[in-house]
PDB file of C-alpha atoms in Angstrom:
ATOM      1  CA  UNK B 471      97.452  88.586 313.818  1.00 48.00           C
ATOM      2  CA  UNK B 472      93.998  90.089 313.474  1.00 54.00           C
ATOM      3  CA  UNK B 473      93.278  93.742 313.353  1.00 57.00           C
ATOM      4  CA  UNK B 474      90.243  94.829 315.115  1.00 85.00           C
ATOM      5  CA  UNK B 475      89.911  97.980 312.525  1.00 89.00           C
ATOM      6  CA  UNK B 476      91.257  97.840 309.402  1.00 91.00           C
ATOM      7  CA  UNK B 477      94.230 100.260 308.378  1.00 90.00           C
ATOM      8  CA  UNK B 478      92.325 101.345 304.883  1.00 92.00           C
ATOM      9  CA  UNK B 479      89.052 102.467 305.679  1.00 91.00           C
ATOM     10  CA  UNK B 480      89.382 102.396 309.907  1.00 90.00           C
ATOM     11  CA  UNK B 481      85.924 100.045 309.703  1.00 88.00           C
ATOM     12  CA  UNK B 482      85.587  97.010 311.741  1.00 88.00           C
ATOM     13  CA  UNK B 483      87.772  94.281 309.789  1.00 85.00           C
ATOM     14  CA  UNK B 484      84.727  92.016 309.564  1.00 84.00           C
ATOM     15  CA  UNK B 485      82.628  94.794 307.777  1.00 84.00           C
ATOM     16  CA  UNK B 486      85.124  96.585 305.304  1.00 88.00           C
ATOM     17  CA  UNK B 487      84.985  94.247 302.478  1.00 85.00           C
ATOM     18  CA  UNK B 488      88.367  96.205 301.265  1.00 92.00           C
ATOM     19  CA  UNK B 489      90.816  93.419 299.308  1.00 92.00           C
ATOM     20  CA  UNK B 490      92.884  93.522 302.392  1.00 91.00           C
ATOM     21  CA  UNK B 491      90.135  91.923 304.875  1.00 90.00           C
ATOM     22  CA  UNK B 492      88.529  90.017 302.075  1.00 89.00           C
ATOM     23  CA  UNK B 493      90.884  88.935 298.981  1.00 89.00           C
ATOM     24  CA  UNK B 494      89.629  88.693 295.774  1.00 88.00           C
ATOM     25  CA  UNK B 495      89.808  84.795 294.628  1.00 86.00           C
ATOM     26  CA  UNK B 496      89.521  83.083 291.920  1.00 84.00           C
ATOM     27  CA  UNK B 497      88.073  78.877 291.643  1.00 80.00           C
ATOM     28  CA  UNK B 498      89.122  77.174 288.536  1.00 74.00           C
ATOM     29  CA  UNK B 499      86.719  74.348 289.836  1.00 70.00           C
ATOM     30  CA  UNK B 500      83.872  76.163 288.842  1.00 65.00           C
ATOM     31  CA  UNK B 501      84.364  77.674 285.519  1.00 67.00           C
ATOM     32  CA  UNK B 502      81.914  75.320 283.432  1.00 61.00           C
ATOM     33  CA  UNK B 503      79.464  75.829 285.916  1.00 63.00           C
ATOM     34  CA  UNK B 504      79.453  80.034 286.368  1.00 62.00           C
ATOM     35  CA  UNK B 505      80.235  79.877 282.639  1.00 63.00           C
ATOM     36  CA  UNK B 506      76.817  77.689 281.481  1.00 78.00           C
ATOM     37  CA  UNK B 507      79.212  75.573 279.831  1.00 79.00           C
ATOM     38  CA  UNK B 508      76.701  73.145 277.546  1.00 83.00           C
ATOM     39  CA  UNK B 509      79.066  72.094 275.313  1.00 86.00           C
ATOM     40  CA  UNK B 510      82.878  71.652 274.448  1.00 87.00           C
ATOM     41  CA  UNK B 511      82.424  75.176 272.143  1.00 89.00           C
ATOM     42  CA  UNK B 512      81.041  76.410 275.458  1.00 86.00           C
ATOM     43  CA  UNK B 513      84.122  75.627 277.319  1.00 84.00           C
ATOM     44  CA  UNK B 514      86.639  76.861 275.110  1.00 87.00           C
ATOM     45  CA  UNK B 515      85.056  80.243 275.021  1.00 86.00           C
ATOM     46  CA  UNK B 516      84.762  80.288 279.274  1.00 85.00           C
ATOM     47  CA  UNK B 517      88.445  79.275 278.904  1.00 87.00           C
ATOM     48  CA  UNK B 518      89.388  81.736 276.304  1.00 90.00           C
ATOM     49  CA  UNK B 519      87.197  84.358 278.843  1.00 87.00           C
ATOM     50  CA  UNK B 520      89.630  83.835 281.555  1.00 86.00           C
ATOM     51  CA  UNK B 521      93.078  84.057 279.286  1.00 91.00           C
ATOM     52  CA  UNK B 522      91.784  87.290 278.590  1.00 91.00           C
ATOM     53  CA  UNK B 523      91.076  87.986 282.301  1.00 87.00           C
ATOM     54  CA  UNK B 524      94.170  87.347 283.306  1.00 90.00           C
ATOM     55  CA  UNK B 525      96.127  88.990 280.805  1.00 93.00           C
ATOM     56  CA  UNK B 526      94.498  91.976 281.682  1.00 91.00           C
ATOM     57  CA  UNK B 527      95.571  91.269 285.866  1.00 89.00           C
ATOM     58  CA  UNK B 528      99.156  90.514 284.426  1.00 93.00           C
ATOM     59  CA  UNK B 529      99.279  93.793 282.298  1.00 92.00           C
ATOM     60  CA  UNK B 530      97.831  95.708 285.258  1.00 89.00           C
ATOM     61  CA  UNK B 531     100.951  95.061 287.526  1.00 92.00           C
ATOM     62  CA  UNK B 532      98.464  92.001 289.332  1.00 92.00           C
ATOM     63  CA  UNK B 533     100.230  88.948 291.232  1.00 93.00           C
ATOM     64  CA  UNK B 534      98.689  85.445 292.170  1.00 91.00           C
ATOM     65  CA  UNK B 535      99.496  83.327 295.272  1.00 89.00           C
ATOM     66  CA  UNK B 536      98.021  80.543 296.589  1.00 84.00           C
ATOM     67  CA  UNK B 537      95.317  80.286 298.608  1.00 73.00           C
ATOM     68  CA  UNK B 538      94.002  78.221 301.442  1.00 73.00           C
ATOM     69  CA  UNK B 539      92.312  75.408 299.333  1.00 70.00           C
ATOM     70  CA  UNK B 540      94.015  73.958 296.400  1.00 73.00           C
ATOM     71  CA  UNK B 541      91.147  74.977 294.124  1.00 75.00           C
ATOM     72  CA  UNK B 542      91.801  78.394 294.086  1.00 82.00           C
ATOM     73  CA  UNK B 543      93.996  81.710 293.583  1.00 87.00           C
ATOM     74  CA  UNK B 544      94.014  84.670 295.731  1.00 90.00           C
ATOM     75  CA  UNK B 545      94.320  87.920 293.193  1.00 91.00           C
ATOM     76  CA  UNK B 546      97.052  90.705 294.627  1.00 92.00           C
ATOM     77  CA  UNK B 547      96.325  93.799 293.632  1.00 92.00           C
ATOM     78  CA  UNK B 548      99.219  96.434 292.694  1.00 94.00           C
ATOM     79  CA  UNK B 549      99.495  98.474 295.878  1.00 92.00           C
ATOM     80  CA  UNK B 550     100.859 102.301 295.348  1.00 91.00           C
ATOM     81  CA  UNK B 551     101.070 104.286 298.683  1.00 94.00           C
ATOM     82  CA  UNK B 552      98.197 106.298 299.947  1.00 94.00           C
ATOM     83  CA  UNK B 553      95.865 104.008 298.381  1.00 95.00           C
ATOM     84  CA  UNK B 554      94.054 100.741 298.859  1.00 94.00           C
ATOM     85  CA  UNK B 555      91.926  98.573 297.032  1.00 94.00           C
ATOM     86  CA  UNK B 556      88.134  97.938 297.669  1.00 91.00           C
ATOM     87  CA  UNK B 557      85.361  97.387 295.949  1.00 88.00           C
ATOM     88  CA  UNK B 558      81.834  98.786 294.676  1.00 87.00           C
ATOM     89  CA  UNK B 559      79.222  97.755 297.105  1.00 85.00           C
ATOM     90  CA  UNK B 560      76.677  97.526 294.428  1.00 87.00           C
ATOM     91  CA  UNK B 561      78.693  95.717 291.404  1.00 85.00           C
ATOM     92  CA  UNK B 562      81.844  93.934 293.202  1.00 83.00           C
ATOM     93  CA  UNK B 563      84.343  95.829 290.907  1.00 84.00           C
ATOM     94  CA  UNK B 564      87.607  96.458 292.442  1.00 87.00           C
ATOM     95  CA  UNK B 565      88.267 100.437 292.658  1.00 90.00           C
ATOM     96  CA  UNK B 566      91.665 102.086 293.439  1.00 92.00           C
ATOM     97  CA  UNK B 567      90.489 104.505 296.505  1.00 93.00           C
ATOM     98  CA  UNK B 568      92.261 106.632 298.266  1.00 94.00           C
ATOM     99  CA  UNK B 569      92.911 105.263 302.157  1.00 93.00           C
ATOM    100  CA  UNK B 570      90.294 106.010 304.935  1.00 90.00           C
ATOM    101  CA  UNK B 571      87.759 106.364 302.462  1.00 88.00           C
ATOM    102  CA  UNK B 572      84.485 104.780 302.154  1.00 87.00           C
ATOM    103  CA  UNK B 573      84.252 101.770 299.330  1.00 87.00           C
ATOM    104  CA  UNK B 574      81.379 103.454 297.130  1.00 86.00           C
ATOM    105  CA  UNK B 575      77.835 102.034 296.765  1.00 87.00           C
ATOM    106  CA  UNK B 576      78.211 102.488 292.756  1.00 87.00           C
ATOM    107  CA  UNK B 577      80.543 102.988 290.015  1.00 86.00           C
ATOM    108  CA  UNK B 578      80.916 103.446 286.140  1.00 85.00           C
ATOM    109  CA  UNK B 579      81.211  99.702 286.096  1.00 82.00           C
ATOM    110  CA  UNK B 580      77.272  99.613 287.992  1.00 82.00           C
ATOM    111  CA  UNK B 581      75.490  99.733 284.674  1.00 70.00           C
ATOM    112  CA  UNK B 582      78.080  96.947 282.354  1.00 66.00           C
ATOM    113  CA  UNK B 583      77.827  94.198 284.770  1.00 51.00           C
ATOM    114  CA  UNK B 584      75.595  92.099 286.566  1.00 51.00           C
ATOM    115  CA  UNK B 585      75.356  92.471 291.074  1.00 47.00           C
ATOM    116  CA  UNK B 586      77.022  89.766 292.979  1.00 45.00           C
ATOM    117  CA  UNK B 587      74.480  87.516 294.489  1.00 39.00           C
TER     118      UNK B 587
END
């Protein structure tokens, strides 16, 4: 059922951008291509990139499920109460926040990677 407003930050559902009104995914079916894969050395290392990515979801207290499509995996954050995940306007990095708070328009992760286009 769709919520007009959405129960972490009380915006309109459409404009939150919180992981609950937009999940985080992940497509295998691009890796070579966000990677600049060029060559089979080139693969391994986007591969090797993304074992270590989701060790690090695993060792955070992250889950997987299914999504929609076959070519991809919705990421499930940890959820502790009183707080939601969003994520930095600016940079895309998912942030802890407390609930009915704003999603901030930059974070200490801003300046080590690259905006979202």
């Amino acid at each position: 059922m769709y919520e007009e407003r959405c129960r972490n930050t009380g915006l309109d559902s459409f404009d939150c951008g919180c992981l609950d009104c937009i999940p985080s995914i992940h497509r295998f079916k691009f890796l070579s291509l966000e990677a600049d894969c060029e060559s089979i050395d080139d693969i391994i290392h986007a591969i090797e990139k993304e074992i270590e990515y989701f060790n690090q979801l695993k060792n955070e207290g992250y889950r997987v499920r299914e999504g929609d499509a076959e070519d991809y995996l919705e990421i499930i954050p940890p959820k502790r109460k009183g707080f939601y995940w969003g994520r930095c306007r600016t940079c895309g990095y998912h942030l802890e926040l407390l609930k009915r708070t704003q999603q901030p328009t930059s974070c200490n992760q801003c300046h080590r990677v690259k905006p979202h286009e």
